[in-house]
Coordinates of C-alpha atoms in Angstrom, one line a residue:
Chain P
M162 CA 0.1 24.7 -22.2
I163 CA -2.9 24.9 -22.8
G164 CA -2.4 25.1 -26.3
Q165 CA -1.4 22.1 -26.9
F166 CA -4.8 19.9 -26.3
P167 CA -7.1 20.7 -28.4
L168 CA -10.2 19.1 -26.0
L169 CA -9.0 22.2 -22.8
Q170 CA -9.7 25.0 -25.7
K171 CA -13.3 23.9 -25.6
K172 CA -16.2 25.8 -24.2
Q173 CA -19.0 25.0 -22.5
D174 CA -22.2 26.6 -22.5
G175 CA -19.6 29.3 -23.0
K176 CA -17.8 28.6 -19.9
R177 CA -14.5 28.0 -20.1
L178 CA -13.8 24.2 -19.6
V179 CA -11.5 23.8 -16.2
Y180 CA -10.7 19.5 -16.2
L181 CA -10.1 18.3 -12.5
D182 CA -10.1 14.9 -13.6
S183 CA -7.2 14.0 -14.8
G184 CA -6.6 11.2 -11.5
A185 CA -9.4 9.4 -14.1
T186 CA -7.9 9.7 -17.1
S187 CA -5.3 13.2 -18.6
Q188 CA -6.2 14.9 -22.1
R189 CA -4.6 14.3 -24.9
P190 CA -1.8 16.5 -26.3
Q191 CA -1.2 17.3 -29.8
A192 CA 1.9 15.8 -30.5
V193 CA 0.2 12.5 -28.7
L194 CA -2.4 12.4 -31.3
D195 CA -0.5 13.7 -34.3
A196 CA 1.7 10.9 -33.3
V197 CA -1.6 8.0 -33.9
D198 CA -3.2 10.0 -36.7
N199 CA 0.3 9.8 -37.9
F200 CA 1.1 6.1 -37.3
Y201 CA -2.5 4.9 -39.1
K202 CA -1.7 6.6 -42.2
E203 CA 1.7 5.7 -43.0
A204 CA 2.9 2.7 -40.9
N205 CA -0.5 0.2 -39.9
A206 CA -0.4 -3.2 -40.6
N207 CA -0.4 -6.2 -38.4
P208 CA 3.5 -5.6 -36.2
H209 CA 5.1 -8.9 -36.6
R210 CA 3.3 -10.5 -39.0
G211 CA 3.6 -8.9 -42.8
V212 CA 6.6 -10.2 -44.2
Y213 CA 5.9 -6.5 -46.5
T214 CA 7.5 -3.7 -45.9
L215 CA 4.5 -2.2 -44.5
G216 CA 4.3 -5.3 -42.1
E217 CA 8.4 -4.0 -41.6
R218 CA 7.1 -0.2 -41.0
A219 CA 4.6 -1.6 -38.3
T220 CA 7.0 -3.5 -36.3
E221 CA 9.4 -1.4 -35.6
A222 CA 6.4 1.4 -35.0
Y223 CA 5.6 -0.6 -32.2
E224 CA 9.0 -2.2 -31.2
S225 CA 10.6 1.4 -31.0
S226 CA 7.6 2.1 -28.6
R227 CA 8.6 -0.5 -26.0
K228 CA 11.7 0.8 -26.6
E229 CA 10.7 3.8 -25.1
V230 CA 8.7 2.4 -22.6
A231 CA 11.3 0.8 -21.1
A232 CA 14.5 3.7 -21.3
F233 CA 11.2 5.7 -19.8
L234 CA 11.5 2.7 -16.9
H235 CA 14.8 2.0 -17.2
A236 CA 13.8 -1.6 -18.1
K237 CA 14.7 -3.9 -20.3
P238 CA 12.7 -3.7 -23.8
E239 CA 11.7 -7.8 -23.2
E240 CA 10.1 -6.8 -19.4
V241 CA 7.4 -4.4 -21.0
I242 CA 4.7 -6.5 -21.8
F243 CA 2.1 -3.8 -23.5
T244 CA -2.0 -4.6 -21.9
R245 CA -4.8 -2.8 -22.4
N246 CA -4.5 -0.7 -18.3
A247 CA -2.9 -0.9 -15.2
T248 CA -6.3 -3.0 -14.2
E249 CA -5.3 -6.0 -16.4
A250 CA -1.1 -5.7 -15.7
L251 CA -2.7 -6.6 -12.7
N252 CA -4.8 -9.5 -12.7
L253 CA -1.6 -11.6 -15.7
I254 CA 0.7 -10.9 -12.4
A255 CA -2.4 -12.2 -10.5
Y256 CA -3.5 -15.0 -12.4
T257 CA 0.2 -16.2 -13.6
W258 CA 2.2 -15.9 -11.4
G259 CA -0.4 -15.9 -8.6
L260 CA -1.6 -19.3 -9.3
Q261 CA 0.7 -20.5 -10.0
N262 CA 2.8 -19.5 -6.9
L263 CA 0.5 -19.0 -4.0
K264 CA -0.3 -21.9 -1.8
R265 CA -3.2 -22.3 1.6
G266 CA -1.1 -20.9 4.7
D267 CA 0.4 -18.0 1.7
R268 CA -0.2 -14.5 2.8
V269 CA -0.7 -11.4 0.7
V270 CA -0.5 -8.1 1.6
V271 CA -1.9 -4.8 0.5
S272 CA -3.2 -1.6 1.8
I273 CA -6.4 -0.3 2.5
L274 CA -4.9 2.1 0.0
E275 CA -5.9 0.4 -2.6
H276 CA -8.3 1.3 -5.9
H277 CA -10.0 -1.7 -7.3
S278 CA -7.7 -2.7 -9.6
N279 CA -5.3 -3.5 -6.9
L280 CA -7.1 -5.6 -4.5
I281 CA -10.0 -7.5 -6.7
P282 CA -7.2 -9.7 -8.5
W283 CA -5.7 -10.2 -5.1
Q284 CA -8.7 -11.1 -3.6
Q285 CA -9.4 -13.7 -6.2
V286 CA -6.6 -15.3 -6.1
C287 CA -6.7 -15.2 -2.8
R288 CA -9.6 -17.4 -3.3
A289 CA -9.0 -19.5 -6.0
T290 CA -5.7 -21.2 -3.7
G291 CA -6.3 -20.8 0.0
A292 CA -3.4 -17.8 0.3
E293 CA -5.2 -15.0 2.9
L294 CA -5.2 -11.5 2.9
T295 CA -4.5 -9.4 4.9
F296 CA -3.9 -5.6 4.8
L297 CA -1.9 -2.4 6.0
Y298 CA -4.3 -0.6 7.3
T299 CA -3.6 3.9 8.1
G300 CA -4.6 6.0 10.6
S301 CA -7.2 8.5 9.3
D302 CA -4.4 10.5 7.9
G303 CA -3.9 8.0 4.8
V304 CA -0.8 7.4 6.4
I305 CA 0.7 3.8 6.1
T306 CA 3.3 4.0 9.7
Q307 CA 6.5 1.9 9.5
E308 CA 5.5 0.6 12.5
E309 CA 2.1 -0.7 10.3
I310 CA 4.5 -2.7 7.3
E311 CA 6.8 -4.4 10.4
K312 CA 3.7 -5.7 12.0
K313 CA 1.7 -7.1 8.9
I314 CA 4.5 -7.9 6.4
T315 CA 6.5 -10.9 8.2
K316 CA 7.4 -14.6 7.2
G317 CA 4.7 -16.7 5.4
V318 CA 3.9 -13.6 3.3
K319 CA 4.1 -14.7 0.1
L320 CA 2.7 -10.8 -2.6
V321 CA 3.1 -7.7 -1.4
A322 CA 1.0 -5.1 -3.8
C323 CA 0.4 -1.4 -3.0
T324 CA 0.3 1.8 -4.2
H325 CA 2.4 4.4 -5.2
V326 CA 0.5 7.6 -5.2
S327 CA -3.5 6.9 -3.3
N328 CA -5.7 7.4 -6.3
V329 CA -8.0 9.5 -3.4
L330 CA -5.3 10.8 -1.1
G331 CA -2.9 11.9 -3.5
L332 CA 0.2 10.0 -0.6
V333 CA 3.0 8.5 -1.6
S334 CA 3.1 5.7 0.1
P335 CA 6.5 4.6 1.7
V336 CA 7.4 2.7 -1.2
Q337 CA 10.5 1.6 0.0
A338 CA 10.7 0.6 3.4
I339 CA 7.6 -1.6 2.1
S340 CA 9.9 -2.8 -0.6
V341 CA 13.3 -3.4 1.5
R342 CA 10.3 -5.7 4.1
A343 CA 8.9 -7.8 1.4
H344 CA 12.4 -8.8 0.5
A345 CA 13.5 -9.6 3.7
V346 CA 10.4 -12.0 4.5
G347 CA 11.9 -13.2 0.8
A348 CA 8.3 -11.8 -0.7
V349 CA 7.0 -10.4 -4.4
F350 CA 6.2 -6.7 -4.3
V351 CA 4.3 -5.9 -7.4
L352 CA 3.6 -1.1 -7.0
D353 CA 1.3 0.5 -8.5
A354 CA 2.1 2.7 -9.9
A355 CA -1.4 3.6 -12.1
Q356 CA -1.2 7.3 -10.4
S357 CA 2.0 8.0 -9.8
A358 CA 3.4 7.7 -13.5
P359 CA 2.3 10.8 -14.6
H360 CA 3.5 12.9 -11.4
L361 CA 7.2 10.9 -10.3
P362 CA 9.6 9.2 -12.4
L363 CA 10.1 5.5 -12.6
D364 CA 13.0 4.0 -11.9
V365 CA 12.8 0.7 -11.4
T366 CA 16.7 0.4 -10.4
K367 CA 15.3 2.2 -8.1
L368 CA 11.9 1.4 -6.9
G369 CA 12.8 -1.9 -5.7
A370 CA 10.0 -3.4 -7.2
D371 CA 9.3 -6.8 -8.0
F372 CA 6.6 -5.9 -10.9
L373 CA 5.3 -2.5 -11.9
A374 CA 1.9 -1.4 -13.8
F375 CA 0.4 1.6 -15.2
S376 CA -2.1 2.9 -17.9
G377 CA -1.5 5.3 -21.0
H378 CA -4.3 6.8 -20.9
K379 CA -4.0 8.8 -17.5
L380 CA -0.2 10.2 -18.7
Y381 CA -1.2 11.2 -22.3
A382 CA -1.2 9.1 -23.7
P383 CA -5.2 7.1 -25.6
L384 CA -7.4 4.9 -23.9
G385 CA -6.9 1.5 -23.6
I386 CA -3.1 1.0 -23.3
G387 CA -1.7 0.2 -20.2
V388 CA 2.4 -1.6 -19.8
L389 CA 3.1 -4.0 -16.9
W390 CA 7.3 -4.5 -16.1
G391 CA 8.6 -7.1 -14.1
R392 CA 12.2 -8.5 -13.8
Q393 CA 12.9 -11.0 -16.6
E394 CA 13.9 -13.7 -14.6
L395 CA 10.6 -13.7 -12.7
L396 CA 8.5 -13.2 -16.1
E397 CA 10.1 -15.9 -17.7
A398 CA 9.3 -18.6 -15.2
M399 CA 5.8 -17.4 -15.1
P400 CA 2.8 -19.3 -18.1
P401 CA 1.0 -17.3 -20.2
F402 CA -1.8 -15.0 -19.6
L403 CA -3.3 -15.5 -21.8
T404 CA -3.3 -17.4 -25.1
G405 CA -3.6 -17.8 -28.8
G406 CA -2.2 -16.3 -31.5
D407 CA 1.4 -14.4 -32.0
M408 CA 2.3 -15.7 -28.6
I409 CA 3.4 -19.4 -29.3
E410 CA 7.2 -20.2 -30.9
S411 CA 5.6 -23.5 -32.2
V412 CA 2.3 -25.5 -32.6
R413 CA 1.7 -29.0 -33.0
E414 CA -2.1 -30.5 -32.7
Q415 CA -2.1 -31.4 -28.4
D416 CA 0.1 -28.2 -27.5
A417 CA 2.6 -25.6 -28.3
T418 CA 5.5 -23.9 -27.0
W419 CA 5.7 -20.2 -26.4
A420 CA 7.6 -17.8 -27.8
P421 CA 10.3 -15.7 -25.8
L422 CA 9.6 -12.6 -23.7
P423 CA 7.6 -10.0 -23.8
Q424 CA 5.4 -12.1 -26.9
K425 CA 4.5 -14.6 -24.9
F426 CA 2.2 -12.2 -22.8
E427 CA 0.8 -10.5 -25.4
A428 CA -1.5 -12.5 -26.6
G429 CA -2.9 -10.8 -29.9
T430 CA -3.1 -7.9 -32.6
Q431 CA -1.8 -6.1 -30.2
N432 CA -2.4 -1.2 -29.8
A433 CA 0.0 -1.0 -31.7
G434 CA -1.6 2.6 -32.0
G435 CA -2.6 3.1 -28.5
A436 CA 1.6 1.7 -28.3
V437 CA 3.3 4.1 -30.6
G438 CA 0.8 7.0 -28.3
L439 CA 1.5 6.2 -25.1
A440 CA 6.0 6.4 -26.7
A441 CA 4.7 10.2 -28.1
A442 CA 3.4 10.7 -24.3
I443 CA 6.2 9.8 -23.4
R444 CA 8.3 11.7 -25.2
W445 CA 6.7 15.0 -25.5
M446 CA 6.8 14.5 -21.3
Q447 CA 10.6 14.6 -21.7
S448 CA 10.4 17.8 -23.7
I449 CA 8.6 19.2 -20.0
G450 CA 10.6 17.5 -18.5
F451 CA 10.0 15.5 -14.6
E452 CA 11.6 18.6 -12.9
E453 CA 9.4 21.2 -14.6
I454 CA 6.3 18.9 -13.8
A455 CA 7.2 18.5 -10.7
R456 CA 8.2 22.2 -10.1
R457 CA 4.4 22.7 -12.3
E458 CA 2.3 20.6 -10.3
Q459 CA 3.3 20.9 -7.1
D460 CA 2.6 24.9 -7.0
V461 CA -0.5 23.7 -8.0
Y462 CA -1.5 21.6 -5.8
Q463 CA 0.1 23.9 -2.8
Y464 CA -2.4 26.6 -3.3
A465 CA -5.1 24.1 -4.1
W466 CA -4.3 22.7 -0.2
Q467 CA -4.0 26.0 0.8
T468 CA -7.5 27.4 -0.9
L469 CA -9.5 24.9 -0.3
A470 CA -8.8 24.4 3.2
K471 CA -9.4 28.0 4.0
L472 CA -13.4 27.4 2.2
P473 CA -15.9 26.7 5.2
H474 CA -18.3 24.1 4.9
I475 CA -15.4 21.9 2.7
T476 CA -13.1 19.1 4.8
L477 CA -10.4 18.3 3.5
L478 CA -8.9 14.5 3.2
G479 CA -5.3 13.5 4.3
T480 CA -3.3 15.1 6.2
E481 CA -1.7 18.0 4.3
K482 CA 1.6 16.9 5.8
G483 CA 4.3 13.9 3.1
Q484 CA 4.6 14.1 0.1
H485 CA 1.8 14.8 -1.9
S486 CA 0.6 13.9 -5.8
G487 CA -2.4 14.4 -8.4
A488 CA -5.2 14.2 -6.1
I489 CA -7.1 16.3 -3.2
S490 CA -10.6 14.9 -2.0
F491 CA -12.8 16.1 0.0
T492 CA -16.0 16.7 1.5
V493 CA -19.1 19.2 1.5
E494 CA -21.3 19.5 4.8
G495 CA -24.5 18.9 4.0
A496 CA -24.2 18.1 0.7
H497 CA -23.6 14.3 -1.3
P498 CA -20.0 14.2 -3.2
H499 CA -22.8 13.7 -6.4
D500 CA -24.6 16.5 -5.8
V501 CA -21.4 18.8 -5.7
A502 CA -19.8 17.7 -9.2
T503 CA -23.0 18.3 -10.6
I504 CA -23.3 21.6 -9.5
L505 CA -19.8 22.3 -10.7
D506 CA -20.3 20.7 -13.4
A507 CA -23.0 23.5 -14.1
D508 CA -20.0 26.0 -14.0
A509 CA -17.6 23.7 -16.6
V510 CA -15.2 22.8 -13.2
C511 CA -15.1 18.6 -13.7
V512 CA -14.5 16.4 -10.2
R513 CA -14.9 12.7 -9.9
A514 CA -17.6 12.3 -7.5
G515 CA -18.2 9.3 -6.0
H516 CA -16.3 6.0 -3.9
H517 CA -13.4 6.1 -6.5
C518 CA -13.1 2.8 -6.7
A519 CA -11.8 2.7 -3.6
Q520 CA -14.4 1.5 -1.0
P521 CA -12.4 0.2 1.5
L522 CA -10.5 2.9 1.7
L523 CA -13.7 4.8 1.9
H524 CA -15.1 2.6 4.6
H525 CA -12.0 3.6 6.4
L526 CA -12.3 6.0 6.7
G527 CA -16.0 6.3 7.2
L528 CA -17.2 7.8 3.9
N529 CA -20.0 6.7 0.9
A530 CA -18.7 9.3 -1.6
C531 CA -16.8 12.0 -1.4
C532 CA -15.4 14.2 -3.8
R533 CA -11.3 14.1 -5.6
A534 CA -10.1 16.8 -7.8
S535 CA -7.3 15.7 -9.4
F536 CA -4.9 17.7 -11.4
A537 CA -2.1 17.1 -14.3
V538 CA 0.5 19.8 -16.2
Y539 CA -1.7 21.6 -17.5
N540 CA -3.7 22.4 -14.5
T541 CA -2.9 26.1 -13.8
R542 CA -4.1 28.6 -10.4
A543 CA -6.5 29.2 -12.0
D544 CA -8.7 26.0 -12.5
V545 CA -8.1 25.8 -8.8
D546 CA -10.0 29.4 -8.2
A547 CA -12.4 28.2 -10.0
L548 CA -13.0 25.3 -8.4
A549 CA -13.7 28.0 -5.1
E550 CA -15.8 29.8 -6.6
S551 CA -17.9 27.4 -7.9
L552 CA -18.1 25.6 -4.8
M553 CA -19.0 28.1 -3.2
K554 CA -22.4 27.6 -4.9
V555 CA -23.0 24.4 -4.3
R556 CA -24.7 24.5 -0.8
K557 CA -27.1 27.5 -1.6
W558 CA -28.7 25.4 -5.1
L559 CA -29.3 22.9 -2.0
G560 CA -30.9 24.6 -0.2
Y561 CA -29.0 26.5 3.3
G562 CA -28.8 29.3 2.2
A563 CA -25.5 30.5 2.3
Chain D
M73 CA -29.7 20.8 -19.1
G74 CA -29.6 24.3 -16.4
L75 CA -29.9 23.6 -12.1
E76 CA -32.8 25.1 -11.0
Q77 CA -34.2 22.2 -13.2
I78 CA -32.5 19.9 -11.1
Y79 CA -32.6 20.9 -7.6
T80 CA -36.3 23.2 -7.1
Q81 CA -37.8 23.3 -3.8
I82 CA -39.6 20.0 -4.0
I83 CA -36.1 18.0 -4.6
T84 CA -33.8 20.2 -2.2
E85 CA -36.6 20.7 0.9
N86 CA -37.5 16.5 0.3
S87 CA -33.5 16.1 0.1
R88 CA -33.5 16.9 4.0
S89 CA -36.8 16.2 5.2
T90 CA -36.7 13.0 8.0
E91 CA -40.2 12.0 7.9
H92 CA -39.8 9.4 6.4
R93 CA -36.6 8.9 7.9
Y94 CA -37.6 6.0 10.7
Q95 CA -37.2 2.4 11.6
V96 CA -40.1 0.8 10.8
K97 CA -42.0 -1.1 13.5
D98 CA -42.2 -4.8 13.1
P99 CA -41.9 -4.7 8.9
T100 CA -42.5 -6.9 7.3
Q101 CA -40.4 -6.8 4.3
V102 CA -36.5 -4.9 4.7
V103 CA -34.3 -4.3 1.6
E104 CA -31.7 -2.4 0.5
G105 CA -30.7 -1.0 -2.9
V106 CA -27.1 -0.3 -3.8
N107 CA -25.9 2.2 -6.2
P108 CA -23.2 0.8 -8.2
S109 CA -21.1 3.7 -9.4
C110 CA -21.0 5.3 -5.4
G111 CA -21.4 3.2 -3.2
D112 CA -24.5 4.7 -1.9
D113 CA -27.4 2.3 -0.5
I114 CA -30.9 2.2 1.3
T115 CA -32.9 0.0 3.5
L116 CA -36.8 0.4 2.5
Q117 CA -38.3 -1.0 5.0
L118 CA -41.7 -1.5 4.4
R119 CA -45.0 -2.9 7.0
V120 CA -48.1 -4.3 4.3
K121 CA -50.8 -6.2 6.0
D122 CA -53.5 -7.5 3.8
G123 CA -51.9 -6.4 0.8
V124 CA -51.7 -2.8 2.1
I125 CA -48.4 -0.8 2.6
D126 CA -49.3 0.2 6.3
D127 CA -45.9 1.4 6.8
A128 CA -42.8 2.4 5.1
A129 CA -39.5 4.3 5.6
F130 CA -35.6 4.6 4.4
L131 CA -32.6 5.0 6.6
G132 CA -29.1 5.2 4.0
D133 CA -26.7 8.0 2.8
G134 CA -26.8 9.0 -0.6
C135 CA -27.3 12.5 -2.6
A136 CA -30.0 14.8 -2.7
I137 CA -31.7 13.1 -5.6
S138 CA -31.6 9.5 -4.4
Q139 CA -32.9 10.9 -1.2
A140 CA -36.0 12.7 -2.2
S141 CA -36.5 10.6 -5.0
A142 CA -37.1 8.1 -2.0
S143 CA -38.9 10.6 0.6
I144 CA -41.8 11.6 -2.0
M145 CA -41.9 7.4 -3.4
I146 CA -42.9 6.7 0.6
D147 CA -45.1 9.8 0.6
L148 CA -46.6 8.5 -2.8
I149 CA -47.0 4.6 -1.4
K150 CA -47.8 5.2 2.2
G151 CA -51.6 3.3 2.7
K152 CA -51.7 2.1 -1.1
S153 CA -51.8 -1.5 -2.9
L154 CA -48.9 -3.7 -3.5
K155 CA -50.2 -3.5 -6.8
E156 CA -50.6 0.2 -6.8
A157 CA -47.5 0.6 -5.2
Q158 CA -46.0 -2.0 -8.1
H159 CA -47.7 0.0 -10.9
L160 CA -46.4 3.8 -9.9
S161 CA -42.6 2.5 -9.8
E162 CA -43.2 1.8 -13.1
L163 CA -44.8 4.2 -14.1
F164 CA -41.7 6.1 -12.4
L165 CA -39.4 4.4 -14.2
G166 CA -41.4 5.3 -17.9
M167 CA -41.3 8.6 -17.1
I168 CA -36.8 8.7 -16.3
K169 CA -36.5 6.4 -19.2
G170 CA -38.8 8.8 -21.3
T171 CA -40.9 5.8 -22.0
V172 CA -44.4 7.2 -20.2
T173 CA -44.6 11.7 -21.3
D174 CA -48.7 11.0 -21.2
D175 CA -49.1 14.5 -18.6
D176 CA -52.3 13.0 -17.4
Q177 CA -51.1 8.8 -16.6
L178 CA -48.1 11.3 -15.2
D179 CA -50.4 13.3 -12.7
E180 CA -50.9 9.7 -11.1
L181 CA -46.6 10.4 -9.0
E182 CA -47.8 13.5 -7.9
D183 CA -44.7 15.2 -7.0
A184 CA -42.8 13.1 -8.3
Q185 CA -42.6 14.4 -11.6
A186 CA -40.4 16.6 -9.7
F187 CA -37.6 14.3 -11.4
R188 CA -38.7 14.7 -14.9
D189 CA -36.1 16.0 -16.0
I190 CA -33.1 13.7 -15.1
S191 CA -34.0 11.8 -17.6
H192 CA -31.5 14.1 -20.2
M193 CA -28.9 13.8 -17.0
P194 CA -28.1 10.1 -17.7
A195 CA -25.6 10.7 -15.3
R196 CA -28.2 10.8 -12.6
V197 CA -30.3 8.6 -13.8
K198 CA -29.7 6.1 -10.9
C199 CA -29.9 8.2 -8.4
A200 CA -33.2 9.2 -9.0
V201 CA -34.3 5.4 -9.5
L202 CA -31.9 4.4 -6.5
G203 CA -35.5 3.6 -4.5
W204 CA -38.1 2.7 -6.6
H205 CA -35.9 0.1 -7.9
T206 CA -35.3 -1.3 -4.0
L207 CA -38.9 -0.6 -3.9
Q208 CA -39.7 -3.5 -6.9
D209 CA -37.1 -6.3 -5.7
A210 CA -39.7 -5.3 -1.8
V211 CA -43.0 -6.0 -3.3
K212 CA -41.3 -8.5 -5.6
K213 CA -40.5 -10.0 -1.9
A214 CA -43.9 -9.3 -0.3
D215 CA -46.0 -10.8 -3.0
S216 CA -43.8 -13.7 -2.9
G217 CA -44.8 -14.2 1.0
E218 CA -41.0 -13.4 2.0
K219 CA -40.7 -11.8 5.2
V220 CA -38.0 -10.5 7.1
K221 CA -38.1 -12.8 10.8
P222 CA -39.6 -11.3 13.8

């Protein structure tokens, strides 16, 4: 597997690179790099503009990528909007559906697990509309209970936005229960799939979401390409987010009409190379198969949990129970996460340290910062062993002696 | 850069020292400093009398580098005038940015010179400068006569 990832074969100061930060961004397989390279060498022109052969080739590459993303999500191509990332997709919903549909007295519910991308847009929209922002809280184990769902998602809630998988705790949220409850009270359900897309199948016909957002770069695709999926009737009723070239039907001096979906939400020149890379990444994942991806990742995840749990001075966050994916966070007694990350880096072990763009969750857990090891399909038990070995050096470097 | 250049004895010992971690009695300036990349925050408290830092201490959480840096900073500025404190902070930030490299000049920073190598570690610069930026805010407040209410 690692043989397919050029960067993972590089050494850092003569040491094997142990990349455990795929929750922040994944590495890219050769198949994706080749697809992007090939687009720019063989088909580069501005999609939807040139009527010449090369222009048509660019349009074909871009639109066939959309079809592949749609098939991946079990959605219609016109429901797939290309964005820069999940953050932009979530902002799009907030600034179009949110500003149009929310008013004073309405409530928006998010979970305390959200990373800032699925929190701050809702804070802003609530501030602008006078709607109230409330939270689904978890216990110290990070679990959202059915009781909490029923207590918080009640009449008057117009929108529920929740992460599919916590980027800090790696826990899979009770998406079905939240969706059922949201729809029962007449709310729209936004699913942030940024952390789940690389790990779990995303079938929008089964997930019960009305909107779904993810980033390509966490899914082996290039940086700068993301996806918003929305139910067609909702997208059609929404005003455009960004306006300008390409998203119009016809323009007069004082007004304009909008292009049909999905172009209405794709103003300006798009990242066609990124879209091609995203489709290639999805093809690459499908060539391995989601079952095989899950089997490999679960093996490494379980091994990592068991290994880290046995280490002295290490505290794992969250719970061993429940369905997990992607990430394990921890603290080292007496050592600040930034120091841990610096010390691990000397062994070429890459982990994230800080608040992981989820400050309210960390405060809820009584922490300022923590370390996170996050996994992708290319990680192995050997990576976990390297992490554990390096972690044992941390306190020594900080002067604790052991 | 090797870890031995970062986690020197001066830094690890000062990071765990509690000598300057306390609540200052009747502080004149209380200023919070936040590192947005990690959420670390420290609160610097000064008691300034006649333009001289009569007492100084800090509270809050942070990594070894930020804590050691704040602790060594307080060692340096206690008993000094606001003007001297401002001068030292400029010297320290200049050292980290690599704009002040003259050894004789940097000698004024005493133990704080232990952070000189952090300038080669961009990811950790914010940790080293957290306390010093907070000090500059506090000096600015003191200079403008802004005081906390007793």
